[in-house]
C-alpha cells in the first residue's frame, strides 16, 4: 500500500490505473490530490468491514471520482 502523499507523480499526472481501497478516512480526504478518472480497476478490500465500520460516506466519495465504466472487485 502506498500513501498518496509520498507519490508526487500522482498529483500532476493522469492518475492511477488501479486503486485498492482499504478502510481509511484519510484516503477519502486525499482524493483531491490526484485524478482518479482514468482508474479502470477498483478493488474494495474488506468492503463488508468498511461498510460495517461506517466508512460508506468516505467510500462513496472516492468511488464517485472514478470513471463509471470501471471494473469493481470486492
N, CA, C and O of each residue as an XYZ file, in Angstrom:
296
protein
N       0.854     -1.167      0.000
C       0.000      0.000      0.000
C       0.899      1.228      0.000
O       1.837      1.309      0.792
N       0.627      2.167     -0.863
C       1.421      3.385     -0.978
C       0.553      4.564     -0.595
O      -0.595      4.657     -1.030
N       1.074      5.447      0.196
C       0.353      6.635      0.631
C       0.423      7.689     -0.468
O       1.489      7.915     -1.041
N      -0.694      8.332     -0.766
C      -0.725      9.320     -1.846
C       0.221     10.487     -1.609
O       0.744     11.055     -2.568
N       0.454     10.859     -0.350
C       1.366     11.971     -0.065
C       2.795     11.663     -0.464
O       3.582     12.585     -0.679
N       3.149     10.404     -0.567
C       4.510     10.012     -0.909
C       4.654      9.684     -2.387
O       5.671      9.122     -2.792
N       3.670     10.018     -3.192
C       3.696      9.745     -4.624
C       3.407     11.029     -5.396
O       2.306     11.179     -5.926
N       4.363     11.965     -5.480
C       4.096     13.250     -6.130
C       3.720     13.122     -7.600
O       3.033     13.995     -8.129
N       4.154     12.056     -8.276
C       3.817     11.908     -9.686
C       2.321     11.696     -9.885
O       1.816     11.947    -10.980
N       1.596     11.244     -8.866
C       0.158     11.084     -8.980
C      -0.558     12.425     -8.975
O      -1.655     12.544     -9.522
N       0.041     13.422     -8.373
C      -0.613     14.716     -8.250
C      -0.683     15.460     -9.572
O      -1.626     16.218     -9.798
N       0.280     15.264    -10.439
C       0.308     16.053    -11.662
C       0.099     15.207    -12.911
O      -0.043     15.766    -13.998
N       0.075     13.900    -12.799
C      -0.065     13.039    -13.960
C      -1.512     12.752    -14.294
O      -2.424     13.451    -13.852
N      -1.702     11.717    -15.076
C      -3.038     11.320    -15.488
C      -3.777     10.550    -14.407
O      -4.991     10.370    -14.499
N      -3.076     10.099    -13.400
C      -3.712      9.376    -12.310
C      -3.472      7.886    -12.410
O      -2.914      7.402    -13.395
N      -3.897      7.159    -11.388
C      -3.645      5.719    -11.343
C      -4.571      4.945    -12.271
O      -5.652      5.422    -12.616
N      -4.153      3.762    -12.673
C      -4.984      2.873    -13.468
C      -5.770      1.951    -12.545
O      -6.886      1.540    -12.866
N      -5.186      1.633    -11.407
C      -5.825      0.735    -10.447
C      -5.763      1.374     -9.062
O      -4.742      1.943     -8.676
N      -6.859      1.275     -8.323
C      -6.904      1.802     -6.966
C      -7.398      0.700     -6.041
O      -8.449      0.106     -6.282
N      -6.647      0.429     -4.989
C      -7.041     -0.552     -3.982
C      -7.428      0.223     -2.733
O      -6.611      0.958     -2.178
N      -8.666      0.063     -2.288
C      -9.138      0.794     -1.114
C      -9.081     -0.086      0.120
O      -9.545     -1.226      0.112
N      -8.517      0.451      1.162
C      -8.504     -0.191      2.472
C      -9.234      0.745      3.426
O      -9.346      1.937      3.138
N      -9.732      0.247      4.551
C     -10.508      1.095      5.445
C      -9.685      2.255      6.016
O      -8.874      2.060      6.921
N      -9.896      3.437      5.491
C      -9.212      4.624      5.998
C      -9.977      5.882      5.637
O     -10.390      6.047      4.489
N     -10.168      6.756      6.582
C     -10.808      8.040      6.320
C      -9.832      8.983      5.624
O     -10.236      9.850      4.848
N      -8.558      8.806      5.907
C      -7.542      9.691      5.350
C      -7.516      9.633      3.825
O      -7.319     10.661      3.176
N      -7.708      8.462      3.250
C      -7.689      8.337      1.793
C      -8.801      9.169      1.168
O      -8.596      9.787      0.124
N      -9.966      9.192      1.788
C     -11.075      9.989      1.271
C     -10.723     11.470      1.269
O     -11.154     12.204      0.379
N      -9.951     11.918      2.246
C      -9.553     13.319      2.321
C      -8.460     13.647      1.313
O      -8.303     14.811      0.945
N      -7.704     12.658      0.858
C      -6.582     12.872     -0.049
C      -6.982     12.827     -1.514
O      -6.156     13.138     -2.372
N      -8.216     12.454     -1.835
C      -8.567     12.204     -3.225
C      -8.475     13.438     -4.101
O      -8.318     13.297     -5.314
N      -8.564     14.622     -3.561
C      -8.446     15.825     -4.366
C      -7.047     16.048     -4.903
O      -6.842     16.917     -5.752
N      -6.080     15.280     -4.425
C      -4.695     15.459     -4.840
C      -4.322     14.641     -6.064
O      -3.206     14.766     -6.570
N      -5.217     13.818     -6.544
C      -4.915     13.001     -7.715
C      -6.147     12.876     -8.601
O      -7.275     13.063     -8.145
N      -5.922     12.562     -9.862
C      -7.000     12.392    -10.821
C      -7.373     10.912    -10.875
O      -6.575     10.086    -11.317
N      -8.567     10.581    -10.432
C      -8.999      9.187    -10.410
C      -9.867      8.827    -11.611
O     -10.326      7.688    -11.698
N     -10.109      9.745    -12.535
C     -10.986      9.500    -13.685
C     -10.464      8.427    -14.629
O     -11.259      7.792    -15.321
N      -9.163      8.205    -14.680
C      -8.606      7.183    -15.565
C      -8.505      5.827    -14.889
O      -8.097      4.851    -15.518
N      -8.865      5.753    -13.640
C      -8.771      4.496    -12.895
C      -9.753      3.483    -13.500
O     -10.962      3.716    -13.521
N      -9.225      2.373    -13.983
C     -10.021      1.353    -14.659
C     -10.479      0.258    -13.707
O     -11.548     -0.324    -13.894
N      -9.685     -0.022    -12.699
C      -9.978     -1.107    -11.760
C     -10.059     -0.561    -10.340
O      -9.221      0.235     -9.917
N     -11.077     -1.000     -9.617
C     -11.254     -0.614     -8.220
C     -11.404     -1.880     -7.394
O     -12.306     -2.683     -7.635
N     -10.531     -2.056     -6.430
C     -10.602     -3.202     -5.522
C     -10.949     -2.687     -4.133
O     -10.178     -1.943     -3.527
N     -12.101     -3.082     -3.637
C     -12.529     -2.697     -2.294
C     -12.132     -3.812     -1.337
O     -12.840     -4.811     -1.205
N     -11.011     -3.636     -0.680
C     -10.505     -4.627      0.263
C     -11.356     -4.602      1.525
O     -11.517     -3.552      2.146
N     -11.895     -5.739      1.902
C     -12.747     -5.860      3.086
C     -13.923     -4.884      3.025
O     -14.191     -4.163      3.986
N     -14.622     -4.869      1.884
C     -15.733     -3.943      1.674
C     -16.813     -4.098      2.743
O     -17.339     -3.101      3.238
N     -17.146     -5.331      3.101
C     -18.174     -5.532      4.122
C     -17.755     -4.925      5.454
O     -18.575     -4.347      6.167
N     -16.494     -5.058      5.778
C     -15.978     -4.495      7.039
C     -15.998     -2.964      6.993
O     -16.363     -2.311      7.971
N     -15.602     -2.399      5.846
C     -15.617     -0.935      5.717
C     -17.024     -0.394      5.922
O     -17.211      0.602      6.621
N     -18.015     -1.044      5.314
C     -19.391     -0.574      5.449
C     -19.896     -0.757      6.875
O     -20.584      0.117      7.403
N     -19.565     -1.874      7.500
C     -19.977     -2.110      8.892
C     -19.341     -1.119      9.861
O     -19.920     -0.808     10.902
N     -18.162     -0.627      9.526
C     -17.455      0.317     10.395
C     -17.877      1.765     10.133
O     -17.378      2.683     10.783
N     -18.796      1.970      9.182
C     -19.292      3.312      8.919
C     -18.500      4.093      7.888
O     -18.540      5.324      7.886
N     -17.784      3.410      7.017
C     -16.974      4.086      6.007
C     -17.720      4.320      4.691
O     -17.098      4.681      3.692
N     -19.030      4.122      4.672
C     -19.761      4.288      3.411
C     -19.609      5.690      2.818
O     -19.353      5.799      1.619
N     -19.755      6.773      3.600
C     -19.595      8.108      3.001
C     -18.209      8.319      2.387
O     -18.093      8.896      1.306
N     -17.169      7.860      3.062
C     -15.813      8.022      2.546
C     -15.608      7.167      1.294
O     -14.974      7.600      0.332
N     -16.150      5.956      1.320
C     -16.025      5.073      0.162
C     -16.745      5.667     -1.036
O     -16.210      5.665     -2.145
N     -17.949      6.173     -0.826
C     -18.699      6.796     -1.926
C     -17.960      8.016     -2.482
O     -17.948      8.239     -3.692
N     -17.356      8.792     -1.607
C     -16.617      9.979     -2.044
C     -15.500      9.596     -3.009
O     -15.260     10.291     -3.997
N     -14.825      8.500     -2.722
C     -13.740      8.029     -3.582
C     -14.302      7.421     -4.862
O     -13.848      7.747     -5.959
N     -15.285      6.540     -4.725
C     -15.851      5.842     -5.883
C     -16.477      6.829     -6.868
O     -16.393      6.624     -8.078
N     -17.094      7.881     -6.373
C     -17.714      8.879     -7.251
C     -16.702      9.599     -8.130
O     -17.080     10.183     -9.146
N     -15.439      9.572     -7.766
C     -14.403     10.241     -8.552
C     -13.796      9.335     -9.624
O     -13.002      9.789    -10.448
N     -14.169      8.059     -9.611
C     -13.618      7.086    -10.556
C     -14.590      6.907    -11.714
O     -15.803      7.001    -11.532
N     -14.062      6.654    -12.894
C     -14.893      6.524    -14.095
C     -16.006      5.493    -13.895
O     -15.791      4.464    -13.255
N     -17.187      5.765    -14.440
C     -18.331      4.879    -14.212
C     -18.207      3.510    -14.883
O     -18.871      2.566    -14.457
N     -17.385      3.376    -15.908
C     -17.247      2.089    -16.598
C     -16.101      1.248    -16.031
O     -15.607      0.339    -16.698
N     -15.684      1.546    -14.812
C     -14.595      0.810    -14.161
C     -15.020     -0.630    -13.866
O     -16.208     -0.952    -13.881
N     -14.052     -1.475    -13.604
C     -14.311     -2.824    -13.114
C     -14.089     -2.796    -11.609
O     -13.025     -2.389    -11.143
N     -15.090     -3.226    -10.850
C     -15.022     -3.183     -9.390
C     -14.956     -4.594     -8.829
O     -15.733     -5.468     -9.214
N     -14.016     -4.803     -7.913
C     -13.857     -6.093     -7.239
C     -13.969     -5.873     -5.741
O     -13.484     -4.873     -5.211
N     -14.611     -6.813     -5.064
C     -14.744     -6.722     -3.610
C     -14.234     -8.001     -2.985
O     -14.252     -8.141     -1.763
